[in-house]
PDB file of C-alpha atoms in Angstrom:
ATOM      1  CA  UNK A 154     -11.618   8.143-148.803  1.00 46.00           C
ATOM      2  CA  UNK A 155      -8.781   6.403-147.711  1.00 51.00           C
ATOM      3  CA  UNK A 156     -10.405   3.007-147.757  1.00 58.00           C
ATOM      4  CA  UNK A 157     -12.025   3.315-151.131  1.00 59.00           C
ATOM      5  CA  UNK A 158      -8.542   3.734-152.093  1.00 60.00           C
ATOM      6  CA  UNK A 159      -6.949   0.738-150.687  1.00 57.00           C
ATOM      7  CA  UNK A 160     -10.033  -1.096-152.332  1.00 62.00           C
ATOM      8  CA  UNK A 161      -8.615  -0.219-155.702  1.00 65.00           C
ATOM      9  CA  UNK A 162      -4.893  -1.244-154.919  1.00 70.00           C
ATOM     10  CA  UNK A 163      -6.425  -4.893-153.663  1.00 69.00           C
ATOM     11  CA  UNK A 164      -8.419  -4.966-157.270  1.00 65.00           C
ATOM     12  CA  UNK A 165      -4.609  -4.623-158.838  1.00 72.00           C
ATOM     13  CA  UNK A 166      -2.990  -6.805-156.453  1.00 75.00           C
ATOM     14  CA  UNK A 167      -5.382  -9.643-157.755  1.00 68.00           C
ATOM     15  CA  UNK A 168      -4.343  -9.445-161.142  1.00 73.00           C
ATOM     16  CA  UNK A 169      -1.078 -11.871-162.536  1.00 76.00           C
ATOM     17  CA  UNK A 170       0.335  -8.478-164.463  1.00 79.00           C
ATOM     18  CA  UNK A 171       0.557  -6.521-161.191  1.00 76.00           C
ATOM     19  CA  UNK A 172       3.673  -8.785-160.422  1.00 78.00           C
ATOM     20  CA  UNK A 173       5.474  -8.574-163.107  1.00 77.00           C
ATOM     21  CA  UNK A 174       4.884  -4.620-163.356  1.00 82.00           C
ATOM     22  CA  UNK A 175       6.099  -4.202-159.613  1.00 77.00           C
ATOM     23  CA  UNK A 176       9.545  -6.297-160.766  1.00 80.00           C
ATOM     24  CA  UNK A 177      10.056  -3.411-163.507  1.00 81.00           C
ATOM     25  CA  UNK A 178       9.601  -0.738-160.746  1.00 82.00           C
ATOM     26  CA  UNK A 179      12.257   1.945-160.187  1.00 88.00           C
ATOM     27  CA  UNK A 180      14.301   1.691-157.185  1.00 88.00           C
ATOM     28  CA  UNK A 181      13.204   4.412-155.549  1.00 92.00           C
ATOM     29  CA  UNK A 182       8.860   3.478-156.642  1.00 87.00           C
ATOM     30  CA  UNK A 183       9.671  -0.086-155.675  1.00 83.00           C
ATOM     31  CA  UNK A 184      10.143   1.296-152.247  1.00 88.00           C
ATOM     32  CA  UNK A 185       7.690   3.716-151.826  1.00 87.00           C
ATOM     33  CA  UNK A 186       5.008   0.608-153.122  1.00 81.00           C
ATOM     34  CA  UNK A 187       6.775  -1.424-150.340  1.00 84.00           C
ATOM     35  CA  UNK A 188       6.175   1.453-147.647  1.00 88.00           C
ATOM     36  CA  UNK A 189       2.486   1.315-148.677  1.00 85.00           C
ATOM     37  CA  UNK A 190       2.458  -2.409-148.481  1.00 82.00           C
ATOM     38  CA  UNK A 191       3.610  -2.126-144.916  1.00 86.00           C
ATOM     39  CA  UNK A 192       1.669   0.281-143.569  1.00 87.00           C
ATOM     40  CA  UNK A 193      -1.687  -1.018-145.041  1.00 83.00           C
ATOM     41  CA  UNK A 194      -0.769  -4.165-143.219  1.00 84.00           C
ATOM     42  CA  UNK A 195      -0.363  -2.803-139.690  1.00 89.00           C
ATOM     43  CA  UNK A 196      -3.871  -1.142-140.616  1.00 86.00           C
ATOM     44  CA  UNK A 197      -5.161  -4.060-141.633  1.00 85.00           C
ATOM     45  CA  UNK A 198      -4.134  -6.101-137.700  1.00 92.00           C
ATOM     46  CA  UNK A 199      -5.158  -2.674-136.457  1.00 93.00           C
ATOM     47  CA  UNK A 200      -8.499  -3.190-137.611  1.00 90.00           C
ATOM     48  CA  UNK A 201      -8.708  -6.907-136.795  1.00 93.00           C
ATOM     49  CA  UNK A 202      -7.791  -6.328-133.368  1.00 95.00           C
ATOM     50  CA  UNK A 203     -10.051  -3.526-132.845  1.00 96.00           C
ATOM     51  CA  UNK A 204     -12.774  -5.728-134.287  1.00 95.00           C
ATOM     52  CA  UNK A 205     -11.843  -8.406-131.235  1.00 96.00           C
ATOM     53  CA  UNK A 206     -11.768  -6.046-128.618  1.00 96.00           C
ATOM     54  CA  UNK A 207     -14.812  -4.451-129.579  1.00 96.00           C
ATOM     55  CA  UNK A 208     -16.073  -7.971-129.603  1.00 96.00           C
ATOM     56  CA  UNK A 209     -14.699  -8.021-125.957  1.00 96.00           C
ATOM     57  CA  UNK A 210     -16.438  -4.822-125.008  1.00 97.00           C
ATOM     58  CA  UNK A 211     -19.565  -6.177-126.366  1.00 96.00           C
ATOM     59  CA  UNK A 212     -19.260  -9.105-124.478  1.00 96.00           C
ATOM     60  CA  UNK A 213     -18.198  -7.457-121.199  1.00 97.00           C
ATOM     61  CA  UNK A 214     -20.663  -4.713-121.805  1.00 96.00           C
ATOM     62  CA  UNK A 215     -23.242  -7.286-121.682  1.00 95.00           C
ATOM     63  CA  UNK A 216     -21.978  -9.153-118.932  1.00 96.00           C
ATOM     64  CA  UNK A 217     -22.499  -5.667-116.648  1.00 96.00           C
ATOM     65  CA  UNK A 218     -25.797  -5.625-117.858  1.00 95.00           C
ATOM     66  CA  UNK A 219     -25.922  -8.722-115.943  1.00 96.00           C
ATOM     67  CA  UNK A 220     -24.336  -7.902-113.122  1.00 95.00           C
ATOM     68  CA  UNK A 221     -26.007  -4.481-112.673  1.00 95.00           C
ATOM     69  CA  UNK A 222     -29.868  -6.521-112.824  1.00 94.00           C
ATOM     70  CA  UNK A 223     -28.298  -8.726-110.262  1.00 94.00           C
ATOM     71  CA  UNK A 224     -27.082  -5.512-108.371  1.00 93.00           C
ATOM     72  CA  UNK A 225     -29.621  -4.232-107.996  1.00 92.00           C
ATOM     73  CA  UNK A 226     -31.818  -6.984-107.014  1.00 92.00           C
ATOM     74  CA  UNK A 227     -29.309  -7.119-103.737  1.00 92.00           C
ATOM     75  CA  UNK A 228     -29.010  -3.527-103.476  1.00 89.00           C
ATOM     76  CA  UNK A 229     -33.306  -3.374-102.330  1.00 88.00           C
ATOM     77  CA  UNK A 230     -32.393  -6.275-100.168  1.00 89.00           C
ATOM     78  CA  UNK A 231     -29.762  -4.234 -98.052  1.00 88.00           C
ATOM     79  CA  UNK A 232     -31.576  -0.924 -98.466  1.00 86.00           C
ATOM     80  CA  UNK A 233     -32.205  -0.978 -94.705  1.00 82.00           C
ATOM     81  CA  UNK A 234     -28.229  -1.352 -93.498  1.00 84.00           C
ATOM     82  CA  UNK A 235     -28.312   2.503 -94.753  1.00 84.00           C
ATOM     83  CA  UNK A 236     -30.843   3.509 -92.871  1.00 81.00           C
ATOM     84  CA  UNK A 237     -29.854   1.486 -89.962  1.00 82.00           C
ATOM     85  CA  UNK A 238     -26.376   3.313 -90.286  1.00 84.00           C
ATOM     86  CA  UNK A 239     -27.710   6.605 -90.762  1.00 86.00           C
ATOM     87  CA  UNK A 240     -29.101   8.603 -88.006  1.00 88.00           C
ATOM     88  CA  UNK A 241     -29.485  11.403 -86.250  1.00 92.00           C
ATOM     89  CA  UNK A 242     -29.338  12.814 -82.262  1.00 93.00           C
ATOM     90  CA  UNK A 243     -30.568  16.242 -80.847  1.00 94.00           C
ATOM     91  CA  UNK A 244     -31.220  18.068 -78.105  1.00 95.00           C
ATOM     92  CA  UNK A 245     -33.221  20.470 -77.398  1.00 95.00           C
ATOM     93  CA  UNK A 246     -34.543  22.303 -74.316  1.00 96.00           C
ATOM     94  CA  UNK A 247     -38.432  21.983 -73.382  1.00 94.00           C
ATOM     95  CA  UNK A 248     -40.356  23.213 -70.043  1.00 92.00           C
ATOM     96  CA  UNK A 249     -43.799  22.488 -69.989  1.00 87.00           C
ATOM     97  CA  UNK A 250     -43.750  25.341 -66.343  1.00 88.00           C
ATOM     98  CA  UNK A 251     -41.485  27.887 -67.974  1.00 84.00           C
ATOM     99  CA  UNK A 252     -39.230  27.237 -65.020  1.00 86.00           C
ATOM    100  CA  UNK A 253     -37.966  23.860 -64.885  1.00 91.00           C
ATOM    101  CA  UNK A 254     -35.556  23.258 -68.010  1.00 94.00           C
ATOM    102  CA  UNK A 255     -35.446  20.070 -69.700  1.00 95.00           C
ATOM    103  CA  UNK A 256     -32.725  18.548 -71.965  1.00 95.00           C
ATOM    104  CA  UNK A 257     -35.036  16.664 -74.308  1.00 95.00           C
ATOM    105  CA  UNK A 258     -33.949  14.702 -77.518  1.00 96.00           C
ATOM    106  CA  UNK A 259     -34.571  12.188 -80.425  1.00 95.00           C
ATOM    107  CA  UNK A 260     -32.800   9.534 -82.341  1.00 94.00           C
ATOM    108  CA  UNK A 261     -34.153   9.923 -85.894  1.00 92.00           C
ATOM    109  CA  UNK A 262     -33.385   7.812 -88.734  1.00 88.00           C
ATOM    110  CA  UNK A 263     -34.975   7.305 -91.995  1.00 84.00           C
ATOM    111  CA  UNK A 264     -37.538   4.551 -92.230  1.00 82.00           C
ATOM    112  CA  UNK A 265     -38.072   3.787 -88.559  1.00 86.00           C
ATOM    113  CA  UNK A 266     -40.121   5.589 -85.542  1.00 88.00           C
ATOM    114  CA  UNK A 267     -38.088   8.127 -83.659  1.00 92.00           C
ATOM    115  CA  UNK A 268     -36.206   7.077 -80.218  1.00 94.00           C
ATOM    116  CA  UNK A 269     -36.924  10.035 -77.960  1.00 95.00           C
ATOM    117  CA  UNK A 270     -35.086  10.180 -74.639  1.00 95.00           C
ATOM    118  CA  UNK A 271     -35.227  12.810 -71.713  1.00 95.00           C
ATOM    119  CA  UNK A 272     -31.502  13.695 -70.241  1.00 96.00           C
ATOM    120  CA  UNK A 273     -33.095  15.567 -67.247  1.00 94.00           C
ATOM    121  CA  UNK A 274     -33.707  18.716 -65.385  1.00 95.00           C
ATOM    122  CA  UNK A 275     -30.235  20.937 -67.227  1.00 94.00           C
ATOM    123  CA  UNK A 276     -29.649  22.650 -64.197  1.00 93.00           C
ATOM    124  CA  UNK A 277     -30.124  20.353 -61.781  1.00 94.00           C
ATOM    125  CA  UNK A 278     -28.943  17.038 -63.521  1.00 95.00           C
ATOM    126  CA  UNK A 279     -27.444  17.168 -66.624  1.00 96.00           C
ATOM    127  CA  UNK A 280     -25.030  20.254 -65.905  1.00 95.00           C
ATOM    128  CA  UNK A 281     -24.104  18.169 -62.862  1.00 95.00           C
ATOM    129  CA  UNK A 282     -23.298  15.138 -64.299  1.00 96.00           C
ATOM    130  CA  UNK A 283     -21.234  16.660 -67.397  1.00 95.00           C
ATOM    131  CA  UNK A 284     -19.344  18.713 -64.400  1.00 94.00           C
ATOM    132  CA  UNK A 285     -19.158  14.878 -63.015  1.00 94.00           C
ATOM    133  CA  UNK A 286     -18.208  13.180 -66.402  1.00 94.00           C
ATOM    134  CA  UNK A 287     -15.642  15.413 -67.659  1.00 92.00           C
ATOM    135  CA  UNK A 288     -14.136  16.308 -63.887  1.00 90.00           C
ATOM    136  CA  UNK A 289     -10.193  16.364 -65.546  1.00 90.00           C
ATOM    137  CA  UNK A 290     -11.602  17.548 -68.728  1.00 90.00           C
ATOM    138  CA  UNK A 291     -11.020  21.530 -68.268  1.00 89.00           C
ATOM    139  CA  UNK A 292     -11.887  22.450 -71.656  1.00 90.00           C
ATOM    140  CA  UNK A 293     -15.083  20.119 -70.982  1.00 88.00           C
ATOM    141  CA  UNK A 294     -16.098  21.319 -68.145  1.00 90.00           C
ATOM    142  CA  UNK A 295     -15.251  24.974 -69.558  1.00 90.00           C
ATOM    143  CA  UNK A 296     -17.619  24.020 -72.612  1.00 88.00           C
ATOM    144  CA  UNK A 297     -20.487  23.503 -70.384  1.00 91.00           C
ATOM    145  CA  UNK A 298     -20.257  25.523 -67.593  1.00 89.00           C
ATOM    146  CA  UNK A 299     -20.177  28.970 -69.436  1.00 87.00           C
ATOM    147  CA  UNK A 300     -24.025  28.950 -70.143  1.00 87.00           C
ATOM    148  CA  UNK A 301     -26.700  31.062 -68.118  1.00 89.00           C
ATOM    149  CA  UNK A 302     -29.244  28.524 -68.167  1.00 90.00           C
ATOM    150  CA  UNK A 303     -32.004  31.168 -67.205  1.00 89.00           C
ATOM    151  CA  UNK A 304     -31.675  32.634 -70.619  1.00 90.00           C
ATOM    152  CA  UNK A 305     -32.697  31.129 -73.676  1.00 92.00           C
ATOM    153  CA  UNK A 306     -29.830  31.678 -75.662  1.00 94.00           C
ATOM    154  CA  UNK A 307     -27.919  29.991 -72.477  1.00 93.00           C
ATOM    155  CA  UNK A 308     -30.187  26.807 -72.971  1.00 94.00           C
ATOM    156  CA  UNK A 309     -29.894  26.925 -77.065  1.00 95.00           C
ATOM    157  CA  UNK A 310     -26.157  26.987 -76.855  1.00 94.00           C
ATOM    158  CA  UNK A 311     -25.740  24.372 -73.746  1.00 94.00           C
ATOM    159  CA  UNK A 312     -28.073  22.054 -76.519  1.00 95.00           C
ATOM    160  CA  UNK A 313     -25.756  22.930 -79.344  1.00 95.00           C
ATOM    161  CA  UNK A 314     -23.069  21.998 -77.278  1.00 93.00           C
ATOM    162  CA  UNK A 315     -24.401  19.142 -76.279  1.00 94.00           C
ATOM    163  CA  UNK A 316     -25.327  17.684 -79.582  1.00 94.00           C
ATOM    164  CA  UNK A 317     -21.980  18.260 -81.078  1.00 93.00           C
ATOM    165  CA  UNK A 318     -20.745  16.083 -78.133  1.00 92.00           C
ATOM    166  CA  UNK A 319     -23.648  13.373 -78.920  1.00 92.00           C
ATOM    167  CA  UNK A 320     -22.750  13.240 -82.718  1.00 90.00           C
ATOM    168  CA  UNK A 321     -19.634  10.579 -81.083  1.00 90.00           C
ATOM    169  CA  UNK A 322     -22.015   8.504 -80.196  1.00 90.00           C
ATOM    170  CA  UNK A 323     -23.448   6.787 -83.290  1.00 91.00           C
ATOM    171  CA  UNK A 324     -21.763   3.585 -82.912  1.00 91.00           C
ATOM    172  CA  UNK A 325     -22.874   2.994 -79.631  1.00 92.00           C
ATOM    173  CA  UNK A 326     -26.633   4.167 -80.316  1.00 91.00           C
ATOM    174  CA  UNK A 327     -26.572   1.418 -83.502  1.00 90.00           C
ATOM    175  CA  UNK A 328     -25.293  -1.169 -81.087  1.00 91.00           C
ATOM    176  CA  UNK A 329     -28.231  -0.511 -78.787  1.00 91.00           C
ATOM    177  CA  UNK A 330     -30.785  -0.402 -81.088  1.00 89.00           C
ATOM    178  CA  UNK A 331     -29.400  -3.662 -82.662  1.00 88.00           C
ATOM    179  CA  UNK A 332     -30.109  -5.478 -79.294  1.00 90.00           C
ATOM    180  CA  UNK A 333     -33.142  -3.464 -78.782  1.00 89.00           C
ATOM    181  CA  UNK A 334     -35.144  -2.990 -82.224  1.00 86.00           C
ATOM    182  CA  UNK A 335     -38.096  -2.204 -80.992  1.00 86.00           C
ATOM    183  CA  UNK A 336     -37.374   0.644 -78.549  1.00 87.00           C
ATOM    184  CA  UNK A 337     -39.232   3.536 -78.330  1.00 91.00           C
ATOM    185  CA  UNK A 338     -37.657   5.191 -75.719  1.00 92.00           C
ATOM    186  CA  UNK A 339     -34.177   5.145 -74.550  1.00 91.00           C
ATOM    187  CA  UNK A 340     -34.386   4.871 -70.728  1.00 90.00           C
ATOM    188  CA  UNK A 341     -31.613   5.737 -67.987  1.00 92.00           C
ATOM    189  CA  UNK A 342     -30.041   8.708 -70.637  1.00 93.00           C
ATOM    190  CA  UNK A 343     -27.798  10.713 -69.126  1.00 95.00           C
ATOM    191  CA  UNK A 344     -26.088   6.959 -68.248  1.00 94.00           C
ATOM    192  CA  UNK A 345     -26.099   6.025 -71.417  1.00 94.00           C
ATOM    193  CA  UNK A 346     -23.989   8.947 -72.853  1.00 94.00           C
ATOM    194  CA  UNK A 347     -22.706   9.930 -69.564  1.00 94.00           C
ATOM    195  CA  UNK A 348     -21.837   6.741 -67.432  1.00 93.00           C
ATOM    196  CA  UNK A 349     -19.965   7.733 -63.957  1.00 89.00           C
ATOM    197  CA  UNK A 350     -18.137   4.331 -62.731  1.00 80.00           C
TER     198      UNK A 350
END
């Protein structure tokens, strides 16, 4: 409404009488015109300069256009540093005798064939070597020594346990597989994680 009305002032303002009847204004209408005039000016740069910057927007909005086509043509290019970067590692126990125990596990990550790897017999190796590894670690050695291996929540939790400890290991694992892409296996285990000097 508001601009239909500032239409019809303009149509006055154009005409040679307008000047002369402003001159014969009142004091106090003379002012209240003047008031008008300035306001309807700082509308009138308001709407200028939102006209350029929507220009701008336009303009920028169209140069992200550009940049997102472009972004995504990279983005499929480096899909696979995400899947290199994310992975996986678990244990798990296996027998295939019901009496010999077996810390077995897999490096999983999305895209690529799994990485198994065998850590060894858990009583007679891998318990060892963690007793080994972590020999001034108390709370270490605490961790893994607490387990009755004969049982299977013993072997479950010694796994759990173990996996939580493996989870530190990611850079190392990527570094590996970097030098060794096609690896299937990941020989020599329980050195890998667990090196004794």
């Amino acid at each position: 409404m508001i601009r239909t009305e500032l239409r019809k002032w303009e149509e006055y303002e154009q005409k040679k009488e307008w000047k002369e009847f402003v001159n014969s204004l009142s004091k106090k209408d003379y002012s209240l015109y003047q008031t008008f005039r300035g306001y309807r000016g700082v509308i009138v740069k308001t709407d200028k300069k939102i006209e350029r910057l929507n220009q701008q927007i336009e303009k920028l909005n169209e140069d992200k256009r550009g940049y997102l086509k472009k972004l995504t043509e990279v983005n499929s290019k480096i899909d696979h540093l995400r899947k290199q970067f994310n992975l996986s590692v678990s244990v798990s126990p296996w027998t295939k005798d019901n009496k010999n125990w077996y810390c077995l596990g897999t490096i999983s990550r999305s895209g690529y064939n799994k990485v198994s790897f065998n850590l060894g017999n858990m009583e007679k190796k891998v318990r060892p070597r963690l007793m080994d590894y972590y020999k001034t670690n108390y709370p270490k050695k605490k961790q893994f020594n607490s387990q009755d291996l004969d049982s299977q929540k013993g072997r479950l939790n010694f796994c759990e346990k173990l996996n939580m400890v493996l989870y530190s290991y990611h850079p190392q694992i990527r570094e590996h597989i970097r030098k060794n892409p096609k690896m299937k296996s990941l020989k020599k285990s329980i050195d890998f994680f667990f090196p004794i000097p």
